[in-house]
Amino acid sequence: MTQQLTRIPVLLLATDPILRNGLRTTLYARPEIRLIDEDDSSPDTVVIVATDRIDEQTKTTLRSLQCRRVTKVVLIAGDLDDADVLAAVENGVCAVARRAEVDADILVRLAAAAMSGEGVLPPDLLGRLLGRVSRLQRQVLEPRGLHIAGFTDRETEVLRLLAAGLSTSEIARQLSYSQRTIKSIVHDVTNRFQLRNRSHAVAFAMREGLI
């Protein structure tokens, strides 16, 4: 029995009809993709937004999608720089590509990545953005005892000891704090990041690569 291919539902949005028709023609024959109209979209729909540049019109479109809690957004743009990518990510985009570098295969890969919750950026832009994040950590956050995830060194140490299985009293003794201080640190972390309990806080810190 032949297994039926699960097709990715894709909604195409563009700043002009020529761009949209070009995308539709490119993707129409792809068996991995099911092109849909806006009325048929759902939370599982991948939205591909095509534009010449990331201007206010594009940002308005992206903000509208974000307000509708659309999370699988791919942006195809003619011109891209670091600021454009940051603006796109801030407005809910998970995958970005330059129009000149896109063909049918790449569009399918971007749609599949968005469908599975992955992030995709052009390699040169990703490298520069990672460099900016590294400089931010080194020059701005570390002198203030902070990390990218928003934990202080003291919070990170408490979470690391929690992950090692120590009790509140044992952590207090090892760090020379009062038990009340340890409880306050854990309470602040769980509240700030809307975590359910200590175990959730430890899992969150591990996922962020802090412990």
mmCIF file of N, CA and C in Angstrom, residues 96-201:
data_model
loop_
_atom_site.group_PDB
_atom_site.id
_atom_site.type_symbol
_atom_site.label_atom_id
_atom_site.label_comp_id
_atom_site.label_asym_id
_atom_site.label_seq_id
_atom_site.Cartn_x
_atom_site.Cartn_y
_atom_site.Cartn_z
ATOM 1 N N VAL A 96 14.080 33.168 6.531
ATOM 2 C CA VAL A 96 14.324 34.321 5.661
ATOM 3 C C VAL A 96 15.243 33.891 4.517
ATOM 4 N N ALA A 97 14.971 34.404 3.311
ATOM 5 C CA ALA A 97 15.848 34.124 2.167
ATOM 6 C C ALA A 97 15.804 35.293 1.191
ATOM 7 N N ARG A 98 16.878 35.433 0.425
ATOM 8 C CA ARG A 98 16.916 36.448 -0.622
ATOM 9 C C ARG A 98 16.246 35.901 -1.882
ATOM 10 N N ARG A 99 15.499 36.749 -2.578
ATOM 11 C CA ARG A 99 14.791 36.309 -3.784
ATOM 12 C C ARG A 99 15.743 35.760 -4.828
ATOM 13 N N ALA A 100 16.927 36.386 -4.981
ATOM 14 C CA ALA A 100 17.870 35.960 -6.013
ATOM 15 C C ALA A 100 18.425 34.567 -5.741
ATOM 16 N N GLU A 101 18.329 34.099 -4.513
ATOM 17 C CA GLU A 101 18.904 32.806 -4.137
ATOM 18 C C GLU A 101 17.854 31.706 -4.025
ATOM 19 N N VAL A 102 16.605 32.024 -4.355
ATOM 20 C CA VAL A 102 15.502 31.086 -4.130
ATOM 21 C C VAL A 102 15.061 30.419 -5.424
ATOM 22 N N ASP A 103 14.893 29.090 -5.359
ATOM 23 C CA ASP A 103 14.244 28.345 -6.439
ATOM 24 C C ASP A 103 13.175 27.452 -5.804
ATOM 25 N N ALA A 104 12.556 26.587 -6.587
ATOM 26 C CA ALA A 104 11.459 25.763 -6.081
ATOM 27 C C ALA A 104 11.918 24.856 -4.934
ATOM 28 N N ASP A 105 13.100 24.242 -5.090
ATOM 29 C CA ASP A 105 13.591 23.344 -4.048
ATOM 30 C C ASP A 105 13.820 24.086 -2.733
ATOM 31 N N ILE A 106 14.406 25.272 -2.822
ATOM 32 C CA ILE A 106 14.670 26.046 -1.607
ATOM 33 C C ILE A 106 13.363 26.488 -0.961
ATOM 34 N N LEU A 107 12.387 26.891 -1.770
ATOM 35 C CA LEU A 107 11.092 27.281 -1.214
ATOM 36 C C LEU A 107 10.450 26.120 -0.449
ATOM 37 N N VAL A 108 10.541 24.929 -1.005
ATOM 38 C CA VAL A 108 9.980 23.756 -0.329
ATOM 39 C C VAL A 108 10.710 23.502 0.976
ATOM 40 N N ARG A 109 12.060 23.623 0.960
ATOM 41 C CA ARG A 109 12.825 23.403 2.192
ATOM 42 C C ARG A 109 12.487 24.441 3.247
ATOM 43 N N LEU A 110 12.310 25.685 2.830
ATOM 44 C CA LEU A 110 11.947 26.741 3.781
ATOM 45 C C LEU A 110 10.564 26.477 4.374
ATOM 46 N N ALA A 111 9.615 26.073 3.541
ATOM 47 C CA ALA A 111 8.270 25.764 4.027
ATOM 48 C C ALA A 111 8.301 24.595 5.007
ATOM 49 N N ALA A 112 9.101 23.565 4.684
ATOM 50 C CA ALA A 112 9.212 22.404 5.566
ATOM 51 C C ALA A 112 9.854 22.791 6.897
ATOM 52 N N ALA A 113 10.872 23.664 6.838
ATOM 53 C CA ALA A 113 11.526 24.117 8.066
ATOM 54 C C ALA A 113 10.551 24.897 8.937
ATOM 55 N N ALA A 114 9.792 25.802 8.315
ATOM 56 C CA ALA A 114 8.807 26.578 9.074
ATOM 57 C C ALA A 114 7.743 25.668 9.671
ATOM 58 N N MET A 115 7.333 24.669 8.910
ATOM 59 C CA MET A 115 6.311 23.730 9.382
ATOM 60 C C MET A 115 6.775 22.989 10.626
ATOM 61 N N SER A 116 8.071 22.676 10.693
ATOM 62 C CA SER A 116 8.601 21.928 11.838
ATOM 63 C C SER A 116 9.130 22.831 12.941
ATOM 64 N N GLY A 117 8.948 24.156 12.784
ATOM 65 C CA GLY A 117 9.345 25.085 13.839
ATOM 66 C C GLY A 117 10.809 25.461 13.835
ATOM 67 N N GLU A 118 11.514 25.208 12.732
ATOM 68 C CA GLU A 118 12.929 25.539 12.652
ATOM 69 C C GLU A 118 13.118 26.962 12.125
ATOM 70 N N GLY A 119 14.283 27.529 12.446
ATOM 71 C CA GLY A 119 14.630 28.852 11.953
ATOM 72 C C GLY A 119 15.677 28.748 10.860
ATOM 73 N N VAL A 120 15.552 29.560 9.803
ATOM 74 C CA VAL A 120 16.504 29.531 8.685
ATOM 75 C C VAL A 120 16.863 30.963 8.303
ATOM 76 N N LEU A 121 18.176 31.242 8.224
ATOM 77 C CA LEU A 121 18.660 32.547 7.786
ATOM 78 C C LEU A 121 19.768 32.350 6.763
ATOM 79 N N PRO A 122 19.980 33.322 5.858
ATOM 80 C CA PRO A 122 21.136 33.232 4.960
ATOM 81 C C PRO A 122 22.416 33.124 5.774
ATOM 82 N N PRO A 123 23.350 32.230 5.394
ATOM 83 C CA PRO A 123 24.542 31.986 6.214
ATOM 84 C C PRO A 123 25.346 33.234 6.554
ATOM 85 N N ASP A 124 25.508 34.162 5.587
ATOM 86 C CA ASP A 124 26.320 35.347 5.870
ATOM 87 C C ASP A 124 25.654 36.238 6.915
ATOM 88 N N LEU A 125 24.317 36.376 6.826
ATOM 89 C CA LEU A 125 23.605 37.184 7.810
ATOM 90 C C LEU A 125 23.602 36.502 9.164
ATOM 91 N N LEU A 126 23.451 35.179 9.177
ATOM 92 C CA LEU A 126 23.464 34.449 10.442
ATOM 93 C C LEU A 126 24.801 34.630 11.147
ATOM 94 N N GLY A 127 25.893 34.541 10.399
ATOM 95 C CA GLY A 127 27.208 34.708 11.003
ATOM 96 C C GLY A 127 27.370 36.088 11.628
ATOM 97 N N ARG A 128 26.926 37.120 10.926
ATOM 98 C CA ARG A 128 27.057 38.474 11.469
ATOM 99 C C ARG A 128 26.163 38.677 12.684
ATOM 100 N N LEU A 129 24.944 38.117 12.651
ATOM 101 C CA LEU A 129 24.043 38.261 13.788
ATOM 102 C C LEU A 129 24.577 37.534 15.015
ATOM 103 N N LEU A 130 25.157 36.356 14.803
ATOM 104 C CA LEU A 130 25.752 35.640 15.929
ATOM 105 C C LEU A 130 26.915 36.435 16.507
ATOM 106 N N GLY A 131 27.665 37.109 15.633
ATOM 107 C CA GLY A 131 28.743 37.970 16.114
ATOM 108 C C GLY A 131 28.215 39.114 16.953
ATOM 109 N N ARG A 132 27.090 39.692 16.531
ATOM 110 C CA ARG A 132 26.494 40.781 17.302
ATOM 111 C C ARG A 132 26.004 40.297 18.651
ATOM 112 N N VAL A 133 25.407 39.098 18.677
ATOM 113 C CA VAL A 133 24.946 38.537 19.949
ATOM 114 C C VAL A 133 26.131 38.290 20.872
ATOM 115 N N SER A 134 27.237 37.778 20.311
ATOM 116 C CA SER A 134 28.426 37.522 21.121
ATOM 117 C C SER A 134 28.972 38.813 21.711
ATOM 118 N N ARG A 135 29.022 39.873 20.904
ATOM 119 C CA ARG A 135 29.510 41.158 21.414
ATOM 120 C C ARG A 135 28.576 41.715 22.478
ATOM 121 N N LEU A 136 27.267 41.548 22.277
ATOM 122 C CA LEU A 136 26.298 41.996 23.274
ATOM 123 C C LEU A 136 26.534 41.294 24.604
ATOM 124 N N GLN A 137 26.737 39.973 24.551
ATOM 125 C CA GLN A 137 26.993 39.213 25.773
ATOM 126 C C GLN A 137 28.288 39.683 26.451
ATOM 127 N N ARG A 138 29.328 39.855 25.637
ATOM 128 C CA ARG A 138 30.654 40.155 26.185
ATOM 129 C C ARG A 138 30.779 41.596 26.679
ATOM 130 N N GLN A 139 30.215 42.549 25.917
ATOM 131 C CA GLN A 139 30.447 43.955 26.209
ATOM 132 C C GLN A 139 29.373 44.602 27.074
ATOM 133 N N VAL A 140 28.144 44.075 27.011
ATOM 134 C CA VAL A 140 27.035 44.724 27.707
ATOM 135 C C VAL A 140 26.515 43.899 28.873
ATOM 136 N N LEU A 141 26.223 42.630 28.636
ATOM 137 C CA LEU A 141 25.570 41.829 29.669
ATOM 138 C C LEU A 141 26.542 41.304 30.725
ATOM 139 N N GLU A 142 27.663 40.716 30.290
ATOM 140 C CA GLU A 142 28.576 40.117 31.258
ATOM 141 C C GLU A 142 29.084 41.117 32.301
ATOM 142 N N PRO A 143 29.427 42.376 31.919
ATOM 143 C CA PRO A 143 29.848 43.323 32.958
ATOM 144 C C PRO A 143 28.768 43.599 34.007
ATOM 145 N N ARG A 144 27.500 43.308 33.669
ATOM 146 C CA ARG A 144 26.399 43.502 34.612
ATOM 147 C C ARG A 144 25.973 42.186 35.265
ATOM 148 N N GLY A 145 26.741 41.132 35.004
ATOM 149 C CA GLY A 145 26.419 39.836 35.604
ATOM 150 C C GLY A 145 25.204 39.173 34.996
ATOM 151 N N LEU A 146 24.912 39.472 33.711
ATOM 152 C CA LEU A 146 23.730 38.921 33.048
ATOM 153 C C LEU A 146 24.143 38.021 31.892
ATOM 154 N N HIS A 147 23.184 37.213 31.441
ATOM 155 C CA HIS A 147 23.362 36.374 30.267
ATOM 156 C C HIS A 147 22.279 36.728 29.261
ATOM 157 N N ILE A 148 22.438 36.215 28.022
ATOM 158 C CA ILE A 148 21.453 36.478 26.972
ATOM 159 C C ILE A 148 20.061 36.056 27.416
ATOM 160 N N ALA A 149 19.951 34.932 28.098
ATOM 161 C CA ALA A 149 18.636 34.433 28.513
ATOM 162 C C ALA A 149 18.029 35.259 29.633
ATOM 163 N N GLY A 150 18.803 36.166 30.242
ATOM 164 C CA GLY A 150 18.257 37.014 31.286
ATOM 165 C C GLY A 150 18.534 36.534 32.700
ATOM 166 N N PHE A 151 19.355 35.491 32.865
ATOM 167 C CA PHE A 151 19.723 35.006 34.192
ATOM 168 C C PHE A 151 20.968 35.740 34.683
ATOM 169 N N THR A 152 21.019 36.037 35.979
ATOM 170 C CA THR A 152 22.252 36.536 36.577
ATOM 171 C C THR A 152 23.148 35.358 36.910
ATOM 172 N N ASP A 153 24.416 35.655 37.219
ATOM 173 C CA ASP A 153 25.342 34.590 37.611
ATOM 174 C C ASP A 153 24.827 33.861 38.847
ATOM 175 N N ARG A 154 24.266 34.596 39.800
ATOM 176 C CA ARG A 154 23.775 33.980 41.032
ATOM 177 C C ARG A 154 22.598 33.045 40.742
ATOM 178 N N GLU A 155 21.683 33.484 39.858
ATOM 179 C CA GLU A 155 20.552 32.632 39.491
ATOM 180 C C GLU A 155 21.016 31.376 38.778
ATOM 181 N N THR A 156 21.999 31.541 37.886
ATOM 182 C CA THR A 156 22.522 30.386 37.157
ATOM 183 C C THR A 156 23.137 29.375 38.111
ATOM 184 N N GLU A 157 23.883 29.853 39.118
ATOM 185 C CA GLU A 157 24.514 28.952 40.070
ATOM 186 C C GLU A 157 23.477 28.204 40.898
ATOM 187 N N VAL A 158 22.421 28.904 41.319
ATOM 188 C CA VAL A 158 21.358 28.243 42.084
ATOM 189 C C VAL A 158 20.680 27.174 41.236
ATOM 190 N N LEU A 159 20.381 27.487 39.982
ATOM 191 C CA LEU A 159 19.737 26.512 39.099
ATOM 192 C C LEU A 159 20.646 25.318 38.830
ATOM 193 N N ARG A 160 21.945 25.579 38.692
ATOM 194 C CA ARG A 160 22.888 24.479 38.470
ATOM 195 C C ARG A 160 22.886 23.513 39.659
ATOM 196 N N LEU A 161 22.833 24.056 40.876
ATOM 197 C CA LEU A 161 22.824 23.206 42.070
ATOM 198 C C LEU A 161 21.476 22.489 42.222
ATOM 199 N N LEU A 162 20.395 23.161 41.835
ATOM 200 C CA LEU A 162 19.098 22.485 41.835
ATOM 201 C C LEU A 162 19.128 21.289 40.883
ATOM 202 N N ALA A 163 19.734 21.498 39.703
ATOM 203 C CA ALA A 163 19.817 20.425 38.726
ATOM 204 C C ALA A 163 20.650 19.258 39.245
ATOM 205 N N ALA A 164 21.599 19.562 40.140
ATOM 206 C CA ALA A 164 22.436 18.514 40.717
ATOM 207 C C ALA A 164 21.730 17.781 41.847
ATOM 208 N N GLY A 165 20.524 18.212 42.199
ATOM 209 C CA GLY A 165 19.736 17.503 43.198
ATOM 210 C C GLY A 165 19.863 18.019 44.615
ATOM 211 N N LEU A 166 20.499 19.181 44.801
ATOM 212 C CA LEU A 166 20.658 19.714 46.151
ATOM 213 C C LEU A 166 19.352 20.329 46.645
ATOM 214 N N SER A 167 19.147 20.258 47.939
ATOM 215 C CA SER A 167 17.973 20.867 48.551
ATOM 216 C C SER A 167 18.225 22.355 48.785
ATOM 217 N N THR A 168 17.179 23.065 49.192
ATOM 218 C CA THR A 168 17.316 24.496 49.466
ATOM 219 C C THR A 168 18.359 24.754 50.550
ATOM 220 N N SER A 169 18.304 23.968 51.619
ATOM 221 C CA SER A 169 19.261 24.169 52.712
ATOM 222 C C SER A 169 20.685 23.870 52.267
ATOM 223 N N GLU A 170 20.878 22.850 51.459
ATOM 224 C CA GLU A 170 22.216 22.500 50.976
ATOM 225 C C GLU A 170 22.761 23.580 50.050
ATOM 226 N N ILE A 171 21.892 24.129 49.177
ATOM 227 C CA ILE A 171 22.329 25.208 48.290
ATOM 228 C C ILE A 171 22.702 26.439 49.102
ATOM 229 N N ALA A 172 21.878 26.770 50.101
ATOM 230 C CA ALA A 172 22.150 27.932 50.952
ATOM 231 C C ALA A 172 23.499 27.776 51.651
ATOM 232 N N ARG A 173 23.752 26.590 52.153
ATOM 233 C CA ARG A 173 25.002 26.338 52.865
ATOM 234 C C ARG A 173 26.202 26.441 51.926
ATOM 235 N N GLN A 174 26.070 25.880 50.717
ATOM 236 C CA GLN A 174 27.192 25.874 49.778
ATOM 237 C C GLN A 174 27.500 27.274 49.263
ATOM 238 N N LEU A 175 26.467 28.096 49.063
ATOM 239 C CA LEU A 175 26.672 29.441 48.515
ATOM 240 C C LEU A 175 26.759 30.519 49.585
ATOM 241 N N SER A 176 26.622 30.100 50.853
ATOM 242 C CA SER A 176 26.684 31.044 51.989
ATOM 243 C C SER A 176 25.572 32.079 51.932
ATOM 244 N N TYR A 177 24.382 31.633 51.527
ATOM 245 C CA TYR A 177 23.183 32.461 51.548
ATOM 246 C C TYR A 177 22.214 31.881 52.567
ATOM 247 N N SER A 178 21.202 32.657 52.898
ATOM 248 C CA SER A 178 20.133 32.121 53.731
ATOM 249 C C SER A 178 19.176 31.308 52.866
ATOM 250 N N GLN A 179 18.451 30.406 53.504
ATOM 251 C CA GLN A 179 17.454 29.629 52.759
ATOM 252 C C GLN A 179 16.403 30.561 52.164
ATOM 253 N N ARG A 180 16.088 31.619 52.887
ATOM 254 C CA ARG A 180 15.099 32.586 52.388
ATOM 255 C C ARG A 180 15.577 33.219 51.083
ATOM 256 N N THR A 181 16.883 33.517 51.008
ATOM 257 C CA THR A 181 17.438 34.115 49.786
ATOM 258 C C THR A 181 17.336 33.134 48.618
ATOM 259 N N ILE A 182 17.660 31.865 48.858
ATOM 260 C CA ILE A 182 17.573 30.858 47.799
ATOM 261 C C ILE A 182 16.135 30.735 47.306
ATOM 262 N N LYS A 183 15.183 30.668 48.238
ATOM 263 C CA LYS A 183 13.778 30.571 47.845
ATOM 264 C C LYS A 183 13.354 31.788 47.041
ATOM 265 N N SER A 184 13.851 32.953 47.434
ATOM 266 C CA SER A 184 13.511 34.192 46.723
ATOM 267 C C SER A 184 14.074 34.180 45.303
ATOM 268 N N ILE A 185 15.305 33.683 45.146
ATOM 269 C CA ILE A 185 15.918 33.600 43.813
ATOM 270 C C ILE A 185 15.107 32.680 42.908
ATOM 271 N N VAL A 186 14.744 31.517 43.408
ATOM 272 C CA VAL A 186 13.965 30.564 42.617
ATOM 273 C C VAL A 186 12.596 31.146 42.281
ATOM 274 N N HIS A 187 11.985 31.812 43.252
ATOM 275 C CA HIS A 187 10.668 32.423 43.028
ATOM 276 C C HIS A 187 10.746 33.502 41.944
ATOM 277 N N ASP A 188 11.808 34.329 41.990
ATOM 278 C CA ASP A 188 11.975 35.382 40.986
ATOM 279 C C ASP A 188 12.133 34.805 39.583
ATOM 280 N N VAL A 189 12.920 33.737 39.470
ATOM 281 C CA VAL A 189 13.147 33.105 38.163
ATOM 282 C C VAL A 189 11.856 32.512 37.607
ATOM 283 N N THR A 190 11.136 31.763 38.442
ATOM 284 C CA THR A 190 9.913 31.121 37.957
ATOM 285 C C THR A 190 8.861 32.158 37.569
ATOM 286 N N ASN A 191 8.792 33.252 38.315
ATOM 287 C CA ASN A 191 7.818 34.301 37.979
ATOM 288 C C ASN A 191 8.214 35.052 36.713
ATOM 289 N N ARG A 192 9.491 35.404 36.613
ATOM 290 C CA ARG A 192 9.941 36.223 35.482
ATOM 291 C C ARG A 192 9.775 35.501 34.154
ATOM 292 N N PHE A 193 10.015 34.198 34.140
ATOM 293 C CA PHE A 193 9.938 33.437 32.890
ATOM 294 C C PHE A 193 8.660 32.600 32.796
ATOM 295 N N GLN A 194 7.732 32.837 33.738
ATOM 296 C CA GLN A 194 6.439 32.137 33.754
ATOM 297 C C GLN A 194 6.632 30.621 33.732
ATOM 298 N N LEU A 195 7.477 30.147 34.638
ATOM 299 C CA LEU A 195 7.757 28.721 34.767
ATOM 300 C C LEU A 195 6.900 28.141 35.882
ATOM 301 N N ARG A 196 6.563 26.871 35.760
ATOM 302 C CA ARG A 196 5.595 26.276 36.683
ATOM 303 C C ARG A 196 6.183 25.959 38.055
ATOM 304 N N ASN A 197 7.421 25.498 38.092
ATOM 305 C CA ASN A 197 8.018 25.057 39.343
ATOM 306 C C ASN A 197 9.530 24.971 39.177
ATOM 307 N N ARG A 198 10.209 24.429 40.197
ATOM 308 C CA ARG A 198 11.669 24.339 40.149
ATOM 309 C C ARG A 198 12.154 23.447 39.008
ATOM 310 N N SER A 199 11.477 22.334 38.806
ATOM 311 C CA SER A 199 11.881 21.417 37.733
ATOM 312 C C SER A 199 11.774 22.091 36.369
ATOM 313 N N HIS A 200 10.706 22.851 36.187
ATOM 314 C CA HIS A 200 10.524 23.582 34.936
ATOM 315 C C HIS A 200 11.625 24.624 34.771
ATOM 316 N N ALA A 201 12.004 25.276 35.865
ATOM 317 C CA ALA A 201 13.075 26.280 35.812
ATOM 318 C C ALA A 201 14.398 25.649 35.418
#
